[in-house]
Tab-separated table of C-alpha atoms in Angstrom:
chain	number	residue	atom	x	y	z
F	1	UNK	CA	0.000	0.000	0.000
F	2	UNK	CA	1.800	3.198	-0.995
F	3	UNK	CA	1.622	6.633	0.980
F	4	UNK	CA	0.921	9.622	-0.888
F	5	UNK	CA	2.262	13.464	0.312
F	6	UNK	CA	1.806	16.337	-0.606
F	7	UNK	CA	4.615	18.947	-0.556
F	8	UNK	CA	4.212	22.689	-1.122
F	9	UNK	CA	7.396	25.148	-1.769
F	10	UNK	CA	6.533	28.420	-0.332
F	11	UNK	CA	9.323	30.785	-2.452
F	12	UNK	CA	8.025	34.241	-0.057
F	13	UNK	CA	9.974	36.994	-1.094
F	14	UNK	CA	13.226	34.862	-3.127
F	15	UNK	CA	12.654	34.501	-6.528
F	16	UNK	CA	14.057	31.744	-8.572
F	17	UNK	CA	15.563	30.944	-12.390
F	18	UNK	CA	14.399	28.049	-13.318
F	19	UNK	CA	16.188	26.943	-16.665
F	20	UNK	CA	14.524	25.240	-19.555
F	21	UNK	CA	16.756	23.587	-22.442
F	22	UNK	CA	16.739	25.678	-25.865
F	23	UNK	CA	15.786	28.957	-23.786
F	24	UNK	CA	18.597	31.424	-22.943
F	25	UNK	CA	19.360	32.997	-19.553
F	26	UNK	CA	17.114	35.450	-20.311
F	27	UNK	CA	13.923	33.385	-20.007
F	28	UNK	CA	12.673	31.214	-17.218
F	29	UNK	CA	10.311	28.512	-16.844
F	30	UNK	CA	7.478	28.989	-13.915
F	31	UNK	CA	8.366	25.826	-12.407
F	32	UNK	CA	10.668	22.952	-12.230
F	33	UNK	CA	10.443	19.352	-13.887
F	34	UNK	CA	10.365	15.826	-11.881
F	35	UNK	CA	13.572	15.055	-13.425
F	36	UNK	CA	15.420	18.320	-12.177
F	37	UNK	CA	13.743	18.481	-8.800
F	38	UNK	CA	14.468	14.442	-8.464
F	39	UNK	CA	18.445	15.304	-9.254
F	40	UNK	CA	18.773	18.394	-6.882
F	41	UNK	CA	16.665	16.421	-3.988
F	42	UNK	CA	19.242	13.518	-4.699
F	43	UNK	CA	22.287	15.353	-4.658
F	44	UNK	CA	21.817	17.222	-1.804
F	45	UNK	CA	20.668	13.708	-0.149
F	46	UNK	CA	24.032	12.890	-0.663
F	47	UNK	CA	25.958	15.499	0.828
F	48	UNK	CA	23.656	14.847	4.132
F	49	UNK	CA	23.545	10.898	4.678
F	50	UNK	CA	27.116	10.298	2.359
F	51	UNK	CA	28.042	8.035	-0.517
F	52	UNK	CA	26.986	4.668	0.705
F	53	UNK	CA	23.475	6.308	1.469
F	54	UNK	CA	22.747	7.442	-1.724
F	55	UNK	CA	24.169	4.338	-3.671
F	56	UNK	CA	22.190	2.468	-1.833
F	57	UNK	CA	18.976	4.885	-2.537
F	58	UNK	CA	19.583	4.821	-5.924
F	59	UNK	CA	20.184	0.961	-6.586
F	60	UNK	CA	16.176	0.806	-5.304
F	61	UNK	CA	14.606	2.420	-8.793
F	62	UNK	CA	14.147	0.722	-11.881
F	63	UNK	CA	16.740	0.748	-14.432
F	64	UNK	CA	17.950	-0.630	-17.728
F	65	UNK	CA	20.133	-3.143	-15.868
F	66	UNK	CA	17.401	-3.514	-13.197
F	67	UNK	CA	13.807	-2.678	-14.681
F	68	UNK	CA	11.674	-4.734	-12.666
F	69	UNK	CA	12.760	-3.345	-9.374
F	70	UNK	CA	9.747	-1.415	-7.212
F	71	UNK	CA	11.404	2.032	-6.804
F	72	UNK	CA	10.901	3.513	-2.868
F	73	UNK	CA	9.306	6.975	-4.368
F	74	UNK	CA	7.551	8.527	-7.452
F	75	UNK	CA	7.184	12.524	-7.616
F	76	UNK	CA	5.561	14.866	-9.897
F	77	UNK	CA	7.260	17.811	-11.731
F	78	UNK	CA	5.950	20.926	-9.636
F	79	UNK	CA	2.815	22.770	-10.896
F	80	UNK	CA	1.649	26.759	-9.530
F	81	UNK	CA	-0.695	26.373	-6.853
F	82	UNK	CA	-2.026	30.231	-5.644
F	83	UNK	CA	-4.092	31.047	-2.261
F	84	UNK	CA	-7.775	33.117	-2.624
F	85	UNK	CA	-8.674	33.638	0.898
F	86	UNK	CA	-9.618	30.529	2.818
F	87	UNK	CA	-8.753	28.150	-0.408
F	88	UNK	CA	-5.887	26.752	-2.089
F	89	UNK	CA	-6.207	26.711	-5.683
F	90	UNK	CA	-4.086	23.917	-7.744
F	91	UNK	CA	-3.108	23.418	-11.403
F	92	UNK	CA	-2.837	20.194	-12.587
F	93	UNK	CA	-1.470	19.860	-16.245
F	94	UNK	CA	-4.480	19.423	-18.966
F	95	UNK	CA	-4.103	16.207	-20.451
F	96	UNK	CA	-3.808	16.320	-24.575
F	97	UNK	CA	-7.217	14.384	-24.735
F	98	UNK	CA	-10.940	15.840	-24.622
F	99	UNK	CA	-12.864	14.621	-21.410
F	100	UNK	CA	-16.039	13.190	-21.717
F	101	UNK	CA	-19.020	14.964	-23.878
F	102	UNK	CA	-16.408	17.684	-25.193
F	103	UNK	CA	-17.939	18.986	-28.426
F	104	UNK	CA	-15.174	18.350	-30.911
F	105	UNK	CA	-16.965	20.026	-33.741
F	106	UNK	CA	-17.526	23.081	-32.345
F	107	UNK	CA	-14.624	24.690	-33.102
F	108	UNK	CA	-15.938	28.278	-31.152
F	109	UNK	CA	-14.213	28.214	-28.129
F	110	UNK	CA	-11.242	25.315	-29.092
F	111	UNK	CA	-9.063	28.124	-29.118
F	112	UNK	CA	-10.002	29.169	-25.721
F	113	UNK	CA	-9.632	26.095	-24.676
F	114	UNK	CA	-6.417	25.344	-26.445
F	115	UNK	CA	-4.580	27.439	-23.836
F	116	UNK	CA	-5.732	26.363	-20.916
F	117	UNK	CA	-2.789	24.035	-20.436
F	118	UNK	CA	-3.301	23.724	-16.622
F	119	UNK	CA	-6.557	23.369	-14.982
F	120	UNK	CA	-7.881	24.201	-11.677
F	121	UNK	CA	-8.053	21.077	-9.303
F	122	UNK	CA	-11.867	21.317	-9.277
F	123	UNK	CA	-12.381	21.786	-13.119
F	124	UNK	CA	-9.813	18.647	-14.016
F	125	UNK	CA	-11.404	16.449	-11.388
F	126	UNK	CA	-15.145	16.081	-13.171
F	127	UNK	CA	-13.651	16.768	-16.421
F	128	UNK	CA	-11.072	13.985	-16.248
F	129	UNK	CA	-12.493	11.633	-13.454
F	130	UNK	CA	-16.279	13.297	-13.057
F	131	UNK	CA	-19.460	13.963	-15.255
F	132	UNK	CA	-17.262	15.253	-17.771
F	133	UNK	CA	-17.457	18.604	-20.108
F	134	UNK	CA	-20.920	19.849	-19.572
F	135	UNK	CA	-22.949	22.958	-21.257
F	136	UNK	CA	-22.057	25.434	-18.975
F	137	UNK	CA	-18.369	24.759	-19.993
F	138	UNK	CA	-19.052	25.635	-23.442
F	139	UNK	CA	-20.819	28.227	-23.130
F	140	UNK	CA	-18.441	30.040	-21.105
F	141	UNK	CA	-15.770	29.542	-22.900
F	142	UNK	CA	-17.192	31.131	-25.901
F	143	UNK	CA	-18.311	33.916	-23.808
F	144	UNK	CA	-14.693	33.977	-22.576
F	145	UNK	CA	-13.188	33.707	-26.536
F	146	UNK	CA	-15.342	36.844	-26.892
F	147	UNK	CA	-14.022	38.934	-23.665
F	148	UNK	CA	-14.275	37.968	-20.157
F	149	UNK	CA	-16.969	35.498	-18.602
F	150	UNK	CA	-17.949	35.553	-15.303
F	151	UNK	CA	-19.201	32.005	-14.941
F	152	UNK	CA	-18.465	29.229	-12.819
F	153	UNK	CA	-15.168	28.099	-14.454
F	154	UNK	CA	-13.983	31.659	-13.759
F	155	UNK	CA	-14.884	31.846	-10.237
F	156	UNK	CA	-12.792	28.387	-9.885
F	157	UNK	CA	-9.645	30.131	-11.187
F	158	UNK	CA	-9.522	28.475	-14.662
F	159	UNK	CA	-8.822	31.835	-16.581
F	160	UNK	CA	-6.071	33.276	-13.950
F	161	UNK	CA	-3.156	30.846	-13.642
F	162	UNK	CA	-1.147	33.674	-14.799
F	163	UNK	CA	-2.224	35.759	-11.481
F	164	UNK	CA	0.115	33.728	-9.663
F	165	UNK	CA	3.605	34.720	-10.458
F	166	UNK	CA	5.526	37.201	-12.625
F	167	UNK	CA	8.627	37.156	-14.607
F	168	UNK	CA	10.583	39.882	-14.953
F	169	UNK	CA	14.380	40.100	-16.916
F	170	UNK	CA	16.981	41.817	-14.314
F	171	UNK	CA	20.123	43.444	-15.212
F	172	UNK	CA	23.587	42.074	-14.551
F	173	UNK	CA	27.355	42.637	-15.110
F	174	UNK	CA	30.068	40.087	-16.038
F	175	UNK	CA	33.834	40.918	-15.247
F	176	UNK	CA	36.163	39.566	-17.612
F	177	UNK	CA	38.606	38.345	-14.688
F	178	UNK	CA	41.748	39.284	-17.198
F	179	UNK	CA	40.874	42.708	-18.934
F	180	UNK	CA	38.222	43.562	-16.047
F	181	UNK	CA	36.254	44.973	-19.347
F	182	UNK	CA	32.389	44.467	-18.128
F	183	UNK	CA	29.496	43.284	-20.399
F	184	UNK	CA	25.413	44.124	-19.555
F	185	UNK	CA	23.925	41.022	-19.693
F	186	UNK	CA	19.950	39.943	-18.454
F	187	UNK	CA	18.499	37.345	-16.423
F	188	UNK	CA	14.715	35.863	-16.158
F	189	UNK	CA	13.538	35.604	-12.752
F	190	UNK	CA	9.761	34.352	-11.691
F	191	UNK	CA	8.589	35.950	-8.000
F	192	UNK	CA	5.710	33.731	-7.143
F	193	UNK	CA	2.957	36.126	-4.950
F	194	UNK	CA	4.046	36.622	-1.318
F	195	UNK	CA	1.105	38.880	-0.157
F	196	UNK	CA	-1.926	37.774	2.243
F	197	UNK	CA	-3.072	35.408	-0.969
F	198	UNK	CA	0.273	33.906	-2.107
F	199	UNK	CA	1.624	31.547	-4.310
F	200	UNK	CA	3.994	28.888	-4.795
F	201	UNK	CA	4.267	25.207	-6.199
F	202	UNK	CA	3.666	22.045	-4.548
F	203	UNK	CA	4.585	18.483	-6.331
F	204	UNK	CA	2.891	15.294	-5.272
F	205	UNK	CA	5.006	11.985	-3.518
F	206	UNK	CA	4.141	8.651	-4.068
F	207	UNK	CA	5.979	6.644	-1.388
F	208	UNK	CA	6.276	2.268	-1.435
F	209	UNK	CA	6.081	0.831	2.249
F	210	UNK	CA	10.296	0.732	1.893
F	211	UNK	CA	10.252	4.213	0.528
F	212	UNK	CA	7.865	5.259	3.503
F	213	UNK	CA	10.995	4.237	5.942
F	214	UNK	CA	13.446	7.051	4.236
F	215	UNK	CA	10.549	9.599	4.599
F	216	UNK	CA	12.407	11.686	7.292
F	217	UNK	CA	15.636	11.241	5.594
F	218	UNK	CA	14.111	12.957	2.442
F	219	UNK	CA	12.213	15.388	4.671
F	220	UNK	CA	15.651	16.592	6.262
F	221	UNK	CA	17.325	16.756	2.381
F	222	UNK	CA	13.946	19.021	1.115
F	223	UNK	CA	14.628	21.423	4.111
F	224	UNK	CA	18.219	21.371	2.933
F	225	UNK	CA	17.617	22.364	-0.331
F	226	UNK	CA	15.172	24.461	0.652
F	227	UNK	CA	18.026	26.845	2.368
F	228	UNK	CA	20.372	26.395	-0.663
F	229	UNK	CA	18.132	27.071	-3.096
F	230	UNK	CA	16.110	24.921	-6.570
F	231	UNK	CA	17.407	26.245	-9.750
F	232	UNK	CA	19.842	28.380	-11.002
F	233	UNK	CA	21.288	31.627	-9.867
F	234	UNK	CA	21.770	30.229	-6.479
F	235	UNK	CA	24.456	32.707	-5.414
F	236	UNK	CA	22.592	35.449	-5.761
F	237	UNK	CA	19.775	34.242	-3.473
F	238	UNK	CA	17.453	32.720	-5.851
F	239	UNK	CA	15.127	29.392	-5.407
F	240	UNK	CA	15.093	29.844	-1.295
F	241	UNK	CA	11.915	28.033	0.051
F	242	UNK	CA	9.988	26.390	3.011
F	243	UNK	CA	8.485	23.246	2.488
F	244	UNK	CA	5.353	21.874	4.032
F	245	UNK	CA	5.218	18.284	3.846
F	246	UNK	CA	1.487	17.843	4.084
F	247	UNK	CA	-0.862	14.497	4.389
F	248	UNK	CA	-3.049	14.828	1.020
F	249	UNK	CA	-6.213	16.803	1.420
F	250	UNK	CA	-9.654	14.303	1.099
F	251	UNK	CA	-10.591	16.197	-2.339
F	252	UNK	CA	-6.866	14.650	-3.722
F	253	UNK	CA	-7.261	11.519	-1.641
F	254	UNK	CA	-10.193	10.744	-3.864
F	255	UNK	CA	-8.373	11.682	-7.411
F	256	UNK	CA	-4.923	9.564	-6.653
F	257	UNK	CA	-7.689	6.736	-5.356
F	258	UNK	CA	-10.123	7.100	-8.707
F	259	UNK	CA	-9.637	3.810	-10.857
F	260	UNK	CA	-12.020	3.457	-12.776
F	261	UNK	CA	-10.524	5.511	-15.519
F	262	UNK	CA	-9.928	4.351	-19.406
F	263	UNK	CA	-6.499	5.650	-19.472
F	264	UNK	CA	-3.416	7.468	-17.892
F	265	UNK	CA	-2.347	10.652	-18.145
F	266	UNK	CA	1.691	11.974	-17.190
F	267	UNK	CA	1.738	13.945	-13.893
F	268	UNK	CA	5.661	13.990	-14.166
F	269	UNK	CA	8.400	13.214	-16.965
F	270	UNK	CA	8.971	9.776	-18.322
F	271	UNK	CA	11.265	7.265	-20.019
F	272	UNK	CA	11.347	4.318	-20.500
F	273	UNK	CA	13.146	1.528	-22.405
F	274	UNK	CA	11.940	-0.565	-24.881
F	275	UNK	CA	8.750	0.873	-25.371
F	276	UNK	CA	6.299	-1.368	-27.161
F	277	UNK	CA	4.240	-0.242	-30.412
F	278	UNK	CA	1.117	-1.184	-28.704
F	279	UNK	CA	2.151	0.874	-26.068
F	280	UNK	CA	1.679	3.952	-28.377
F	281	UNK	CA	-1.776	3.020	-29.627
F	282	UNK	CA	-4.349	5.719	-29.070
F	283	UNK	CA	-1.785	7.887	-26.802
F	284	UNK	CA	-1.564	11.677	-27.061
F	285	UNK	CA	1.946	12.652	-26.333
F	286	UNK	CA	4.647	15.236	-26.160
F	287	UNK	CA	8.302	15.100	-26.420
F	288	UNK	CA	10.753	16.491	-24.517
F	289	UNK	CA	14.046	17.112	-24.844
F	290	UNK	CA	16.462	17.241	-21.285
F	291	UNK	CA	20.223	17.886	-21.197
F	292	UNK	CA	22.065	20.100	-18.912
F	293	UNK	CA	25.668	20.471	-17.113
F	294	UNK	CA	26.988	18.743	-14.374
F	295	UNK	CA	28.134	21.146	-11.849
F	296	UNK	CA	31.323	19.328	-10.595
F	297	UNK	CA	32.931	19.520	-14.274
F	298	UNK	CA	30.631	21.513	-16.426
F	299	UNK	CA	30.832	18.655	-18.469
F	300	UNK	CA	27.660	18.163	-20.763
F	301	UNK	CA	24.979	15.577	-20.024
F	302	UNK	CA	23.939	13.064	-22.750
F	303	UNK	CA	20.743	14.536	-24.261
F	304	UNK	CA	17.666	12.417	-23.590
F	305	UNK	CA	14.328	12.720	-24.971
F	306	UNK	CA	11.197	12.558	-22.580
F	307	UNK	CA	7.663	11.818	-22.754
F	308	UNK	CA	5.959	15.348	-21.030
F	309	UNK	CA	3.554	15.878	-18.762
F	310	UNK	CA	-0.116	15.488	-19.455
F	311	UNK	CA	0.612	12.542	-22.333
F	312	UNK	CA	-1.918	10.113	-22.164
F	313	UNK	CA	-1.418	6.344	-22.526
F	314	UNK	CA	-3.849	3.567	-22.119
F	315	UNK	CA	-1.523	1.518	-20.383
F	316	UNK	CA	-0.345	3.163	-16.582
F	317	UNK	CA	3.305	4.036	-17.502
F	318	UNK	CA	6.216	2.943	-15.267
F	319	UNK	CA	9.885	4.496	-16.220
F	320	UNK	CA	13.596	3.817	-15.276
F	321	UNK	CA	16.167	5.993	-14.556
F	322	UNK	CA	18.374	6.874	-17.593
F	323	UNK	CA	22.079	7.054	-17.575
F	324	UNK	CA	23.118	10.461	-18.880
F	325	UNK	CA	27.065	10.014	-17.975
F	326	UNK	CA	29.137	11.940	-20.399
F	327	UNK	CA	30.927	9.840	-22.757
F	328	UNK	CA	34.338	11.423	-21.159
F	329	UNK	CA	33.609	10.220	-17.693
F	330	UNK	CA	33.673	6.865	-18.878
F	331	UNK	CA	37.044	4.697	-19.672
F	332	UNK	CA	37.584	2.362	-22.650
F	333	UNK	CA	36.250	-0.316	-20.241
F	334	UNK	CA	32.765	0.888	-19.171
F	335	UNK	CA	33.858	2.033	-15.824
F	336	UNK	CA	33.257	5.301	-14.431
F	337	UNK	CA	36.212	7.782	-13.610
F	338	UNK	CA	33.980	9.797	-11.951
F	339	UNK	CA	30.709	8.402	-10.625
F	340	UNK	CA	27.597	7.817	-12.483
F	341	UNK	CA	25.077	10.160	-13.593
F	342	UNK	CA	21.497	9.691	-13.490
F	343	UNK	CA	18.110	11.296	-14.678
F	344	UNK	CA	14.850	10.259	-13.421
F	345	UNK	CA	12.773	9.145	-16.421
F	346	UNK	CA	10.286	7.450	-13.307
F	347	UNK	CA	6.759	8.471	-13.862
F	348	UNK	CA	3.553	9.788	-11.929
F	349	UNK	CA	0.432	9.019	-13.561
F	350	UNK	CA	-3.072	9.955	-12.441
F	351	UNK	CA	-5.756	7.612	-14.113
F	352	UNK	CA	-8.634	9.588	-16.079
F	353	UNK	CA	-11.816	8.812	-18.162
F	354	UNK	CA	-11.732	10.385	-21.552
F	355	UNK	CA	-13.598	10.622	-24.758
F	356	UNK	CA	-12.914	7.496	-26.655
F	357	UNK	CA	-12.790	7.860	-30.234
């Protein structure tokens, strides 16, 4: 029987750069990825409980040497969650499938609907696990294509994920060490709301009964990275939080619980290898692609390609961790001169009923 958590990442007053591959330093994402948050969490596991601890973490997930393994924990990527008063508002990813009774002729409002790539907890819940897309719905989203509704979907927060953070570009200087000559350059920064209705993001933990044992070891390594910071731009302060490590609320209780759904839809990265044609059959997916540097070398990781969050499978998905060693920390022999490098391609999966074709 697994244990689920729920964490949230209160940010206050620090903002935080949160890099995306194929975007410049200039831009920033408004949250961070299972896969990043999974190596940042890990490394700084590492530095608190040593070597042997974190080997010995590690040799617990799935992998292509060891894929049938049970792994101890399973996390989303994080999504926005904002505070209106007395209630927390969260955005879950909108998976790439209609729910049930969406109108796929009526092309009115698809564009409305197009962009609402997260959805209120509320909304997602009966369109992905409820009655489905209803009248109302439509209706409001063509008053909304139009101008601004004022409708039920509204009220829920649908229309104002946006509300919740901002991003501005702040100006820096670089030194050149050897001429001292100095160079303007920008950086994109995201300040999540810190007023009496703030913001954050919160990620969801799926722990086994043997990954339930480590929980206060990976409770002590989220406050740790908490005080050093998630993302980049560290030294100057950025991605400082405060967790709350919460027991889920009864309204998620009853969506992680929901099985009698037709399909699965991505609540965190995946990979996986092989994957099986009839795997693919009636999936909606996106790619994408994760690389990155190692901070010990600046040495490249290999370049892996993902499935994204909100794909949609038929089958539950499981993952592995991937093996992104550079090709230079590894000897003629296949042994590492350095130690091995891993990104989590292990996936959190909600199940959903959708519009079958």
């Amino acid at each position: 029987m697994s244990v689920w958590k729920l964490i949230k990442l209160n940010f206050g007053r620090s903002p935080a750069h949160f890099g995306e591959l194929g975007i410049g330093i200039e831009e920033t994402s408004d949250r961070v990825r299972s896969d990043a948050l999974f190596s940042a969490w890990v490394s700084v596991y590492a530095r608190l409980f040593g070597k042997n601890a974190v080997e010995e973490l590690l040799q617990r997930f799935p992998s292509e040497k060891h894929p049938q393994l049970i792994p101890p924990l399973r996390i989303s990527s994080t999504f926005i969650y904002r505070q209106e008063n007395e209630h927390t508002i969260y955005y879950l990813p909108r998976p790439l499938k209609f729910p049930i009774n969406y109108p796929a002729e009526d092309l009115e409002f698809f564009k409305t609907y197009k962009k609402l790539n997260y959805l209120p907890l509320e909304v997602w819940q009966r369109w992905y696990q409820g009655e489905g897309f209803i009248g109302g719905d439509a209706e409001e989203l063509k008053t909304e294509t139009k101008g601004k509704s004022n409708g039920h979907l509204r009220q829920l927060g649908t229309f104002d994920y946006k509300k919740a953070f901002e991003i501005d570009q702040i100006p820096k200087i670089a030194v050149d060490r050897v001429t001292r000559a100095t160079n303007l350059y920008h950086t994109g920064f995201v300040q999540f709301r810190s007023d009496n209705n703030p913001s954050g993001l919160y990620f969801l933990v799926q722990l086994s009964p043997e990954g339930d044992k480590l929980a206060d070891q990976l409770k002590a390594a989220l406050h740790l990275l908490g005080e050093e910071g998630l993302g980049g731009e560290r030294s100057s302060g950025a991605g400082r939080f405060e967790i709350e490590w919460l027991e889920l609320p009864e309204t998620w209780q009853s969506i992680v619980d929901f099985s009698a759904g037709n399909y699965h839809t991505l609540m965190s990265l995946f990979w996986d290898i092989p994957i099986k044609t009839e795997f693919l059959n009636n999936a909606s997916y996106e790619i994408k692609e994760r690389g990155g540097w190692i901070t010990e070398n600046q040495l490249r990781r290999k370049m892996v390609r993902m499935f994204s969050e909100g794909s949609v499978f038929k089958e539950e998905p499981q993952g592995k961790l991937v093996d992104v060693t550079p090709i230079q920390l590894v000897d003629d022999k296949g042994k590492y001169k350095f130690h091995p490098i891993y990104r989590s391609g292990i996936s959190l999966s909600l199940s959903i009923n959708i519009k079958e074709k």
